[in-house]
XYZ file of C-alpha atoms in Angstrom:
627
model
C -49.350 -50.498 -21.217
C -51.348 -47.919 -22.275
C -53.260 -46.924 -25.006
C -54.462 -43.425 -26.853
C -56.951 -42.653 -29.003
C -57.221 -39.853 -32.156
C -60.254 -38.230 -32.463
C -61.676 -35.382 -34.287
C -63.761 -33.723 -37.065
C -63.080 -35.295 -40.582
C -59.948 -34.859 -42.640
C -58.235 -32.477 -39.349
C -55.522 -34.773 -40.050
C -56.251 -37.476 -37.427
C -54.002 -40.595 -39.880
C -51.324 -37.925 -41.096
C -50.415 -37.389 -37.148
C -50.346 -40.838 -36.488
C -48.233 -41.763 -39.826
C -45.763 -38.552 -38.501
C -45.613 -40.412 -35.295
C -45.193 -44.238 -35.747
C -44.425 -44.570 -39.722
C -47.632 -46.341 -39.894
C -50.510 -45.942 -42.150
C -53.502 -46.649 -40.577
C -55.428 -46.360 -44.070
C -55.717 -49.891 -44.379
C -58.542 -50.357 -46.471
C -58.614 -50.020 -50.780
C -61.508 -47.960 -50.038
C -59.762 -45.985 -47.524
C -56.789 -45.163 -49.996
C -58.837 -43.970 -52.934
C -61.334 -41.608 -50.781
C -58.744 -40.007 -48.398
C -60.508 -41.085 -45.603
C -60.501 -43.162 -43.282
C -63.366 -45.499 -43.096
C -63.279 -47.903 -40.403
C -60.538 -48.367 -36.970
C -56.598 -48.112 -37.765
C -54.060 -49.080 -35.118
C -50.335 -48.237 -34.675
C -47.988 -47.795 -32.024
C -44.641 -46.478 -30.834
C -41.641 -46.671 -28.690
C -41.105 -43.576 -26.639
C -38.179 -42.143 -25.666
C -38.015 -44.240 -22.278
C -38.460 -47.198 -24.718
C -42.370 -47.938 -23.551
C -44.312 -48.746 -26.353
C -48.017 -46.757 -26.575
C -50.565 -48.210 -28.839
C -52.579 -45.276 -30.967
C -56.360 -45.871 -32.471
C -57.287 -44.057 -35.268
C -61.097 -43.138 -35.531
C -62.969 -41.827 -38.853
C -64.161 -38.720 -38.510
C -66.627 -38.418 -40.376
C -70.407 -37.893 -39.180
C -71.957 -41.334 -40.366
C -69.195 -43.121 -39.317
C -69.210 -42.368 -35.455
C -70.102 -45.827 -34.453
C -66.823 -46.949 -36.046
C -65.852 -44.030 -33.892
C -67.289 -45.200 -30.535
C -66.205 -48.855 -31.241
C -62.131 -47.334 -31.590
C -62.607 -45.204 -28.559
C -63.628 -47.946 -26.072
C -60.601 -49.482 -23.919
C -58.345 -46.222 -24.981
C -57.005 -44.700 -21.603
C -55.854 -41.492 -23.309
C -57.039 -39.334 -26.191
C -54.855 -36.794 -28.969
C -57.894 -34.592 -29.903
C -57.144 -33.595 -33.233
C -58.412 -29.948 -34.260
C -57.713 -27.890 -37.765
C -56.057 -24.850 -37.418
C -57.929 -23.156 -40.217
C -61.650 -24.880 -39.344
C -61.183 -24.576 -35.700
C -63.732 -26.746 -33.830
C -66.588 -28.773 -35.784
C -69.405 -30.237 -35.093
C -67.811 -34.028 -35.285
C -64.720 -32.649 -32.849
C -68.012 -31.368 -30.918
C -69.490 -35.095 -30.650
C -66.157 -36.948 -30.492
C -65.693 -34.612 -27.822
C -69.218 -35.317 -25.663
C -68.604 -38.975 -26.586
C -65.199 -39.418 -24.872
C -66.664 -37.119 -21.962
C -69.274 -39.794 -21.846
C -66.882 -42.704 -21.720
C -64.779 -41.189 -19.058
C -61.912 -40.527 -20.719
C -59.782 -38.543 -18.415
C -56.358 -37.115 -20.068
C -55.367 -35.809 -23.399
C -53.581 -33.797 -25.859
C -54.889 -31.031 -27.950
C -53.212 -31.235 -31.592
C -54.033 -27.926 -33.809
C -52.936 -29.780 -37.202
C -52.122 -27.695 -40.412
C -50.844 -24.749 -38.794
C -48.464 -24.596 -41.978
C -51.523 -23.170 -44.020
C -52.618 -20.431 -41.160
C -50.891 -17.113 -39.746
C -50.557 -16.321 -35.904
C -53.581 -14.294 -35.984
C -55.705 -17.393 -37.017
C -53.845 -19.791 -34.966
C -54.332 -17.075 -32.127
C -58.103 -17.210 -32.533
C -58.627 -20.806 -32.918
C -56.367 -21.862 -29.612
C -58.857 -19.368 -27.735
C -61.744 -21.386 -29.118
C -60.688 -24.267 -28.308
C -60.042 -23.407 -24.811
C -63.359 -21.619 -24.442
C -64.984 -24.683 -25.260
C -63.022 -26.917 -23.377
C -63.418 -24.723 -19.894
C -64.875 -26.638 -17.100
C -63.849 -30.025 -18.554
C -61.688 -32.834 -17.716
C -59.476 -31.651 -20.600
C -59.872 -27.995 -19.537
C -55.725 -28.068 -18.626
C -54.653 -30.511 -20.958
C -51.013 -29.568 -23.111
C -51.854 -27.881 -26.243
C -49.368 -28.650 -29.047
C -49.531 -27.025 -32.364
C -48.428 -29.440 -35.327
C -47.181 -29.374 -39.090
C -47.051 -32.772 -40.722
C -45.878 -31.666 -43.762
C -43.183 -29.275 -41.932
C -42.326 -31.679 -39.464
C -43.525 -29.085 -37.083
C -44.394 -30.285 -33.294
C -44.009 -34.166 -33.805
C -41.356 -34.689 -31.015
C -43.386 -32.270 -28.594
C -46.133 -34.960 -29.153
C -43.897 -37.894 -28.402
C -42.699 -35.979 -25.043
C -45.910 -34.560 -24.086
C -47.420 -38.129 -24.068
C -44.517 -39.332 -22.230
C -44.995 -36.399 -19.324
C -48.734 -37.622 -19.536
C -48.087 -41.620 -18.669
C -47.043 -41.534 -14.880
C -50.257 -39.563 -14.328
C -52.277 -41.774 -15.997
C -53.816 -45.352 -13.785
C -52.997 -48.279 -15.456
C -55.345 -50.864 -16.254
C -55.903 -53.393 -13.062
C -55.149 -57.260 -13.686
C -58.467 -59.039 -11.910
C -58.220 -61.824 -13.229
C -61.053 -61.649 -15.815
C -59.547 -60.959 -19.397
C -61.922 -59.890 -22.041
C -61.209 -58.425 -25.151
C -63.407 -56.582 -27.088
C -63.050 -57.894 -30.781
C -62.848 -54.911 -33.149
C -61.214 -56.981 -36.384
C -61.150 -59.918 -37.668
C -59.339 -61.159 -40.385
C -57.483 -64.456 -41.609
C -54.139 -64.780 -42.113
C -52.650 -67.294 -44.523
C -51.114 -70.228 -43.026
C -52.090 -69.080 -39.834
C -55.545 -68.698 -39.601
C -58.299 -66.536 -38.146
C -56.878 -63.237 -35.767
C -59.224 -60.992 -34.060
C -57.690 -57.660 -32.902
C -58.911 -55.703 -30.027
C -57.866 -53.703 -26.615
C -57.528 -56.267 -23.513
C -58.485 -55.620 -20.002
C -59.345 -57.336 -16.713
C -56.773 -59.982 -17.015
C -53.865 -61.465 -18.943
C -54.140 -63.638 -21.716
C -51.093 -66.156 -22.901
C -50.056 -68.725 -25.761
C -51.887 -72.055 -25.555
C -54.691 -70.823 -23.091
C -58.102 -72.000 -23.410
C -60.518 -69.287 -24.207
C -64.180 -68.695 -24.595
C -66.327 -66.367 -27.234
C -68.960 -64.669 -26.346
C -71.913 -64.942 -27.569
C -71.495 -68.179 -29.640
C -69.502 -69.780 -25.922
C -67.454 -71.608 -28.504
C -64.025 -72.910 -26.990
C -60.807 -72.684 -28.995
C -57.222 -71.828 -27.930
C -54.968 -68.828 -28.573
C -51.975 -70.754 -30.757
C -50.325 -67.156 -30.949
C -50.517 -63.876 -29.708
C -48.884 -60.341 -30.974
C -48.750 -57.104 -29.369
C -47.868 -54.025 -31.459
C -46.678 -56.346 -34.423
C -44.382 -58.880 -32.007
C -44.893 -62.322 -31.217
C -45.501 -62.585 -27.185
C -46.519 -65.794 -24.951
C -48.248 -63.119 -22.714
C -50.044 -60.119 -22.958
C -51.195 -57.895 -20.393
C -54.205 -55.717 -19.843
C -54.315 -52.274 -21.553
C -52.645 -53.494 -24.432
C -53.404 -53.915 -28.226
C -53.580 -57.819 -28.782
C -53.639 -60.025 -31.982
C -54.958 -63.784 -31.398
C -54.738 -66.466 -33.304
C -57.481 -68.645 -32.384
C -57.280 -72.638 -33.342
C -60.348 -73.552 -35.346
C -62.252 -70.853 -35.798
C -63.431 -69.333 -39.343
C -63.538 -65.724 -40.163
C -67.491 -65.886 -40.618
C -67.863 -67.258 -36.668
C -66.614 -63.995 -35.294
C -67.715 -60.234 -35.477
C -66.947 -57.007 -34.455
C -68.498 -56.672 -30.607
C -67.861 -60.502 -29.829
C -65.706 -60.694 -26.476
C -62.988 -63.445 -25.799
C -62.931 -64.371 -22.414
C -60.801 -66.325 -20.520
C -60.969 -69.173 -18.663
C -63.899 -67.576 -15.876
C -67.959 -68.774 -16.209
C -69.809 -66.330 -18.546
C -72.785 -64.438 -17.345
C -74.754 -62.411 -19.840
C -78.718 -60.861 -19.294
C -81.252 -58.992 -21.680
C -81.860 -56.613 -19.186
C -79.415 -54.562 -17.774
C -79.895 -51.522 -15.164
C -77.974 -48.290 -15.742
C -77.778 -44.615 -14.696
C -77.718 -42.269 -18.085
C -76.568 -38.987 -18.569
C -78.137 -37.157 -21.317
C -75.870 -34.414 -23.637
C -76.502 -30.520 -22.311
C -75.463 -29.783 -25.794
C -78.608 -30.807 -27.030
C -82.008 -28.827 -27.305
C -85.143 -29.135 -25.760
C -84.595 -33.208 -26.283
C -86.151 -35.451 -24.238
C -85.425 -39.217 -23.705
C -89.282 -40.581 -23.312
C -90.250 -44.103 -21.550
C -90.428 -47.260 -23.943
C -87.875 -45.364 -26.559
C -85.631 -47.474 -28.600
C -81.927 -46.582 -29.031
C -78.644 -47.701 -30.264
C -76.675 -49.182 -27.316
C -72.737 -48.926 -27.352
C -70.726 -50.590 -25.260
C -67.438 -52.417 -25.904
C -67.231 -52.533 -30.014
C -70.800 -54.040 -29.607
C -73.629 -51.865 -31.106
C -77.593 -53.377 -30.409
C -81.047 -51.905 -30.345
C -82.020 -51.220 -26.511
C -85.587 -50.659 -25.276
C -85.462 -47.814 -22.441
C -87.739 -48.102 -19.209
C -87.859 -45.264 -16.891
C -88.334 -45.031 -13.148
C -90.941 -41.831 -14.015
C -94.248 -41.389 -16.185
C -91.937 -37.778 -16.880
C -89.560 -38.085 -19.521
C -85.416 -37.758 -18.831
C -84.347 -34.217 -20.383
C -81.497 -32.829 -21.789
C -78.554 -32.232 -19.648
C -80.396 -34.525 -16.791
C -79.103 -37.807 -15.006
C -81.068 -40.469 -14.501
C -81.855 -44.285 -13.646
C -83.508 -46.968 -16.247
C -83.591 -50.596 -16.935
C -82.248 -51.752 -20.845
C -83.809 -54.446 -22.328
C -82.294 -56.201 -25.472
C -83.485 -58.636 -27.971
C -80.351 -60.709 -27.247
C -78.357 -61.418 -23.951
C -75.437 -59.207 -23.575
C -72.240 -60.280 -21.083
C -71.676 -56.691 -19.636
C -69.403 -55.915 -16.136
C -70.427 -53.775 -13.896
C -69.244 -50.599 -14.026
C -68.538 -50.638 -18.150
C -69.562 -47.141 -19.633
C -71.666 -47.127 -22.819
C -72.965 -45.005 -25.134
C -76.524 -44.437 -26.514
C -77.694 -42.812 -30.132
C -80.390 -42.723 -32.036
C -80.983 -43.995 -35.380
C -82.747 -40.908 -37.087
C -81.862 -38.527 -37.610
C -78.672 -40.052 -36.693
C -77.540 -38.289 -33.131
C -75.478 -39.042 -29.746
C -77.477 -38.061 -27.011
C -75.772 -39.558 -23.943
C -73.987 -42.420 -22.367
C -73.634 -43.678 -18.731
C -72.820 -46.694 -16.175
C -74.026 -50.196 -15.962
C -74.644 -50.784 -12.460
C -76.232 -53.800 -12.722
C -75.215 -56.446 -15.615
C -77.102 -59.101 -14.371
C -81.088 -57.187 -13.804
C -83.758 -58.784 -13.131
C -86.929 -57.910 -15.324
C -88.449 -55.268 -13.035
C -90.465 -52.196 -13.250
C -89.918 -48.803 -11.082
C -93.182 -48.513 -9.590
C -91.456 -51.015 -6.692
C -89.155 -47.997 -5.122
C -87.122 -51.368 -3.711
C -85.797 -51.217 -7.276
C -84.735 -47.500 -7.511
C -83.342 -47.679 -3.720
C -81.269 -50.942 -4.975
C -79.405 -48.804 -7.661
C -79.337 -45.401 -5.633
C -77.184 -47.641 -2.862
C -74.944 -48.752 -5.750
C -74.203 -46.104 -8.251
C -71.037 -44.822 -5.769
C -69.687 -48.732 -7.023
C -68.320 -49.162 -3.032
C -67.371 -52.930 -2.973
C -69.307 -53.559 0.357
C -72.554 -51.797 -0.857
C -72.109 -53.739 -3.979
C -72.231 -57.375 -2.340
C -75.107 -56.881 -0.060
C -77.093 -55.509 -2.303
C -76.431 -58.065 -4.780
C -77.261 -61.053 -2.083
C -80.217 -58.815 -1.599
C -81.500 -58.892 -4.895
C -80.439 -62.844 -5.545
C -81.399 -63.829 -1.662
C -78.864 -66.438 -2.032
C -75.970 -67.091 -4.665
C -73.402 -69.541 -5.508
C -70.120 -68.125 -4.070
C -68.443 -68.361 -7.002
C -71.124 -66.160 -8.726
C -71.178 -63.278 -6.265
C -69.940 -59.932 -8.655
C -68.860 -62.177 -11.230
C -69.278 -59.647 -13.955
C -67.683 -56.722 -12.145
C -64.535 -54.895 -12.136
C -63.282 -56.456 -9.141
C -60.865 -59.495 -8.492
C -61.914 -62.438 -6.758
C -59.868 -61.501 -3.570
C -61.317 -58.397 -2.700
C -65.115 -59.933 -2.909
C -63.589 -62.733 -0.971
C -61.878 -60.605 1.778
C -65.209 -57.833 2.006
C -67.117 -61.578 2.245
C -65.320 -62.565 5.020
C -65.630 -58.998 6.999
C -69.540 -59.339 6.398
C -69.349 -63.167 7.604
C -67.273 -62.148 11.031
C -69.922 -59.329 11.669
C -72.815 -61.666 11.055
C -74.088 -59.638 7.768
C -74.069 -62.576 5.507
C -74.912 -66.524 6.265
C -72.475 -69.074 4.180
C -72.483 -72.589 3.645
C -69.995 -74.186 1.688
C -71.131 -73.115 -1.479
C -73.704 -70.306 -1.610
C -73.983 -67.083 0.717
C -77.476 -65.859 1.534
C -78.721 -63.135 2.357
C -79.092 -62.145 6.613
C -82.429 -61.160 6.124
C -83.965 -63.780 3.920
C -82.673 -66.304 6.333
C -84.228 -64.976 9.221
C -87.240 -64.737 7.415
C -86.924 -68.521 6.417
C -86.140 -69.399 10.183
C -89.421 -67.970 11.353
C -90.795 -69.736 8.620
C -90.340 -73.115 9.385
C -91.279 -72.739 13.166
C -94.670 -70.864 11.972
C -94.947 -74.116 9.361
C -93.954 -76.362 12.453
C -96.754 -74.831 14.885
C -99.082 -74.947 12.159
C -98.669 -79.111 11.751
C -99.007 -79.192 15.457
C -101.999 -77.305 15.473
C -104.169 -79.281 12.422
C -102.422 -82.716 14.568
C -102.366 -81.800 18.082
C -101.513 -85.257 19.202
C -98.654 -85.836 16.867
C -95.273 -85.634 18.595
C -93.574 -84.660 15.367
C -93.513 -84.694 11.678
C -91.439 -86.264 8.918
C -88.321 -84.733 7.602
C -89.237 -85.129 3.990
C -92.250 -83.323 4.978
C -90.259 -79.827 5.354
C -88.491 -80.408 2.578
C -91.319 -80.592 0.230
C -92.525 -77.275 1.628
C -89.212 -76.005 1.334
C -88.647 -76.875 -2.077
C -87.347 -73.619 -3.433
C -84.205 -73.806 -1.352
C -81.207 -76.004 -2.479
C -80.864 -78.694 -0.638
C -77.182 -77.605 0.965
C -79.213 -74.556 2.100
C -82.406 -76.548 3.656
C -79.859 -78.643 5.123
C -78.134 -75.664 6.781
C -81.643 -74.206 7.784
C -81.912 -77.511 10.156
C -78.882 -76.902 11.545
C -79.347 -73.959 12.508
C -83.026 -74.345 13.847
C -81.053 -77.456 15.810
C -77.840 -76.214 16.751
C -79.601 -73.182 18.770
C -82.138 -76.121 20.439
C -85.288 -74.759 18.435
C -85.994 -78.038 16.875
C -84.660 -81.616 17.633
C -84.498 -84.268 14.527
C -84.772 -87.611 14.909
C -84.584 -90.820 12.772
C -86.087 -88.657 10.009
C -88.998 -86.694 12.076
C -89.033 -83.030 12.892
C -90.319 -81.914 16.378
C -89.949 -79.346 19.265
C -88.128 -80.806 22.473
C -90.759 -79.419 24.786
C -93.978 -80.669 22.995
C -95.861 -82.566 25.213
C -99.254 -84.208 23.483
C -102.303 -82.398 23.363
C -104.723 -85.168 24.560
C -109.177 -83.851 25.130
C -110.976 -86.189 27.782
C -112.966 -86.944 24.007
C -109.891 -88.402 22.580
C -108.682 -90.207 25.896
C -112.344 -92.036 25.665
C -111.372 -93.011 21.815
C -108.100 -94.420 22.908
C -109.682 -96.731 25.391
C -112.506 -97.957 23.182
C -109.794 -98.203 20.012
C -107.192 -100.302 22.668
C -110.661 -102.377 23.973
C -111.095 -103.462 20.651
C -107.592 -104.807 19.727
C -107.071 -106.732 22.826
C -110.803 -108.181 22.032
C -109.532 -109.491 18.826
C -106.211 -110.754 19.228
C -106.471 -113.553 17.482
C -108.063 -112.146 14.423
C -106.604 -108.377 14.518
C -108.242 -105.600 12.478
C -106.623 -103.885 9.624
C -106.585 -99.927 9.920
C -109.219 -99.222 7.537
C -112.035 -101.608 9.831
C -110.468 -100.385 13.034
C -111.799 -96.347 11.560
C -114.666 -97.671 9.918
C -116.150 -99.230 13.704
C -114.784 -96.153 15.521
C -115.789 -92.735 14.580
C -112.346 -90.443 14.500
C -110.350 -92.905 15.149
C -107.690 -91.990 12.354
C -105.751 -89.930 14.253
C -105.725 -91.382 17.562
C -104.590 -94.953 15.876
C -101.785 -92.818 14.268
C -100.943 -91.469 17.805
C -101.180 -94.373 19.584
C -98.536 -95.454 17.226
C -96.448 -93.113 17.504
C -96.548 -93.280 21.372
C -96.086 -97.008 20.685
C -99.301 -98.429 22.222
C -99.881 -100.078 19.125
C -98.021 -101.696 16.456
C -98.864 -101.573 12.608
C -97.994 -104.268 9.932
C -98.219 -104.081 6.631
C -101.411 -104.254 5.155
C -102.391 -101.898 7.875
C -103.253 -105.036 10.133
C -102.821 -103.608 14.048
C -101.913 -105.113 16.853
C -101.670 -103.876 20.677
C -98.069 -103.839 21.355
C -98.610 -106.244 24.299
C -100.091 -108.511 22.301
C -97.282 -108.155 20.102
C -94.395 -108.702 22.435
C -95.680 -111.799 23.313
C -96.176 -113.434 19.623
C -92.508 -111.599 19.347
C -91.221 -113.559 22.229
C -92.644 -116.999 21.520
C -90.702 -116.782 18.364
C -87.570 -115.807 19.746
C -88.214 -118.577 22.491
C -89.218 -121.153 19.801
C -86.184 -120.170 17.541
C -83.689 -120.125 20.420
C -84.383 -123.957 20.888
C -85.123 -124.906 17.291
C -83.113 -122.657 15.108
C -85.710 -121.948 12.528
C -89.400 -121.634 12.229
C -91.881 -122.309 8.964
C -95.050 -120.705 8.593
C -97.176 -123.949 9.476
C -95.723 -123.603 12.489
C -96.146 -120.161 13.403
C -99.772 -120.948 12.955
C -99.171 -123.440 14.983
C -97.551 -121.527 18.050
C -99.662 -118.603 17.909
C -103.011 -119.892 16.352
C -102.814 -117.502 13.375
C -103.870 -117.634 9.611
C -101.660 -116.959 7.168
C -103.451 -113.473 6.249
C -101.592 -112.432 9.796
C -98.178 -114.448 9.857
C -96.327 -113.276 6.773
C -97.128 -109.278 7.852
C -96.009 -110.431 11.540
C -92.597 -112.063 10.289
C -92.141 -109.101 7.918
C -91.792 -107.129 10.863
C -89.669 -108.910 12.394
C -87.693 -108.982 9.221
C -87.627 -105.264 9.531
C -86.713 -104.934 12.848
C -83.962 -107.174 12.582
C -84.990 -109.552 14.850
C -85.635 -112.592 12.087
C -84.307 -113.031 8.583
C -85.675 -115.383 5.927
C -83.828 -118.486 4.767
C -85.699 -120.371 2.000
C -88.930 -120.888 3.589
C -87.797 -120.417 7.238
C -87.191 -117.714 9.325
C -83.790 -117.677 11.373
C -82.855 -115.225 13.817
C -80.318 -112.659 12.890
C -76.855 -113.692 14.372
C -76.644 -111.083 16.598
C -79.806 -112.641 19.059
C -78.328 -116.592 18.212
């Protein structure tokens, strides 16, 4: 389906054509009627003679109307530029013109209306004007048609011209993503609210659940029409009518977008490459300017941030972050259009290239590189640049406000997955780079604990994580596996260490171990808690922290310490003891091992833990498994 736009200077004769063409009056409005003009967006369509129906915008054309203008000309794939015979070209067929250059707008039909009320010499004069002005354009070969409304005069050469134009013309791609661009809204009675508006990106269809943008309301499309008939589907390029379910006239506006049933991502800042007008003199677009941003049927103020101190001049491309007051859900790729507000003038238009910026200024030449690899839009460019700027995204996320379908960012994923470009877990791809980066990392981090604790065979898990909190977990957790799957790192029952470490032990420390081990076995009856242990011997800290780990000693709560001899053998009494009596009280642990209470509950608490013992009342058993 495909649709064309009218534009042109005012009253050229842009609603007579249409009227001539469909027997519809696009002069909706009261206002419209009594003025001869037309004031704000008409639609209409007709069947050609292959029986394909075309849908047909009708702009105003008058000078303080042109974001009316702008608003009818987005989604149109086509446009009937509509010239006087006996004014020739004007200066609002002059900024129609630049505007629809600006959007893209590749194939058209020249109309010279009113040729009824001109002779040949006239007629002669304006066609060569026309042509002059429309040499080294797009439109430079498009059919000229001379017309008579009132005669009647060049209607069916319009109707076949624009049916010799469709086969050239690309039809808009289904991706998956609808979005429609509201450009009416208006209630119906006994129906409800209907917004009108071009759809693209996907299909729509009767009963769907749908989303607007920016209120992310949810309602339901209880009808839909295309070109005045009910339809339980319509397709992108087409003119669409929906009747949304519980929605009021005063929660929608022109420049809202209904979106299907994909997440919504919108940004204040977007980044863009603008084109500024050659038409216009000695203007120049200066850093920190404010403009009127156009895209879709939405119009906002935008705040414009250059890459250069110098100014963007007429006639000149260049790069720039917007920045809006409000977050906008743009794709990538949308054109747009920028004016300012006084005096009132276009002055240029361009690409979004990146929806979704980050807040950023151009003194970092990583930010102008990132858009210089993506203005050419090439899919592969596009997602590793993207993981480049996010460093890791939710799969789901990756281009999800572009112009391409699911599928192809899921096949070009896969090619950079095979070739070892991009690192996936389940859910989130990250960039090659950035993980590389984290890799060394963690084995820098790792060296460092070894380093401040030289006698520490390894660290806890929970440790790393803390210092890694800025990764998702499903990420840290792939980080491990890599570090362990390619033997750089062994885990173990929650502690982090390298496989070759071997214990860095000074001939100092090995005298501290064999004081610290002196003084446990010389109190083994009344064992020291940690805290005494490091207040008798200097430094002891970490050596009674390695000597755990190496299990020379053991540690109960309350920090009490015990060698681990000394500990096996209270341990086996009470296994021997239970064996034969089948439970044990605390009178007569002290009993068996001369010990005051201060020692026994933190000695059968440890044997609680280890499994060995489990309370009953106020006995200890032993756990089935040792009966």
């Amino acid at each position: 389906m495909f649709v064309f736009g009218t534009a042109g200077h005012i009253d050229h004769g842009k609603t007579a054509l249409i009227y001539a063409l469909t027997s519809i009056d696009t002069d909706r409005l009261p206002e419209e009627k009594e003025r001869g003009m037309t004031i704000d967006l008409g639609f209409a369509w007709m069947k050609l003679p292959s029986g394909e129906k075309v849908g047909i915008v009708d702009v105003p054309g008058h000078e303080n109307l042109i974001k009316n203008m702008i608003a009818g000309a987005t989604g149109i794939d086509a446009v009937i530029l509509v010239i006087d015979a006996n004014e020739g070209w004007m200066p609002q067929t002059e900024e129609h013109f630049q505007i629809l250059d600006l959007l893209d707008i590749k194939y058209g039909i020249i109309a010279i209306t009113k040729i009824d009320l001109v002779d040949q010499i006239r007629l002669n004069i304006v066609e060569k004007q026309i042509k002059e002005r429309l040499k080294n354009t797009v439109l430079f070969d498009a059919p000229v048609v001379k017309v008579s409304t009132v005669k009647n005069i060049g209607i069916d050469q319009i109707k076949s011209t624009i049916q010799d134009l469709i086969p050239r013309m690309k039809p808009k791609r289904d991706i998956g993503k609808p979005r429609l661009s509201i450009d009416r809204v208006f209630n119906i009675k006994g129906s409800g609210t209907v917004v009108t508006g071009t759809l693209i990106g996907g299909t729509l269809h009767q009963g769907m659940e749908v989303t607007i943008f920016p209120s992310y309301k949810k309602t339901r499309l209880r009808s839909l029409q295309t070109y005045k008939e009910k339809t339980e589907i319509a397709f992108p390029g087409s003119r669409a009518a929906l009747n949304l379910v519980g929605m009021e006239k005063n929660e929608l506006h022109r420049g809202d977008i209904v979106f299907g049933t994909k997440q919504i991502k919108a940004s204040k800042n977007i980044d863009v490459q603008i084109q500024l007008l050659s038409q216009l003199k000695k203007y120049s677009l200066e850093n920190r300017s404010e403009v009127l941003f156009f895209t879709g049927t939405k119009e906002i103020l935008a705040k414009i941030f250059l890459p250069e101190t110098k100014p963007l001049q007429s006639d000149e491309t260049g790069f720039a972050q917007l920045r809006f007051k409000e977050p906008l859900a743009t794709y990538l790729g949308d054109h747009f259009i920028l004016r300012i507000p006084s005096p009132p003038k276009t002055i240029g238009g361009g690409l979004i290239i990146d929806p979704l910026a980050h807040k950023h200024h151009f003194k970092d030449r990583d930010a102008l590189h990132f858009l210089q690899k993506r203005i050419k839009f090439d899919l592969r460019e596009l997602v590793l640049t993207e993981l480049k700027k996010n460093i890791f995204i939710k799969k789901d996320n990756l281009l999800i406000n572009s112009n391409y379908a699911d599928s192809e960012i899921k096949e070009a994923v896969e090619q950079f997955k095979k070739q070892g470009e991009i690192i996936a877990t389940n859910s989130w791809l990250i960039d090659k780079n950035y993980w590389q980066e984290q890799k060394t990392i963690f084995m820098n981090r790792l060296n460092r604990e070894y380093e401040l604790y030289p006698l520490r065979a390894g660290f806890p898990l929970n440790k790393f994580q803390s210092y890694f909190y800025y990764l998702k977990p499903e990420i840290f957790n792939n980080l491990l596996d890599s570090l362990i799957n390619t033997d750089k790192i062994s885990l173990k029952k929650g502690i982090i260490f390298l496989p070759s470490r071997e214990p860095k032990i000074s001939s100092q420390q090995k005298i501290l171990i064999s004081k610290i081990l002196k003084f446990l076995n010389d109190n083994s009856a009344n064992p020291p808690n940690e805290k005494t242990l490091i207040s008798q011997i200097a430094g002891g800290k970490e050596i009674i922290d390695f000597l755990v780990q190496e299990g020379e000693i053991v540690k109960l709560s309350d920090g009490i310490l015990l060698e681990s001899k000394n500990y096996d053998i209270m341990k086996n009494k009470l296994i021997d003891f239970l064996k034969i009596n089948g439970s044990i009280s605390i009178a007569q642990v002290r009993e068996l091992l001369g010990l005051s209470r201060k020692y026994i509950i933190p000695l059968l608490n440890k044997l609680d833990e280890e499994k060995i013992t489990q309370r009953k009342e106020n006995v200890r058993i032993l756990k089935a498994k040792l009966g």
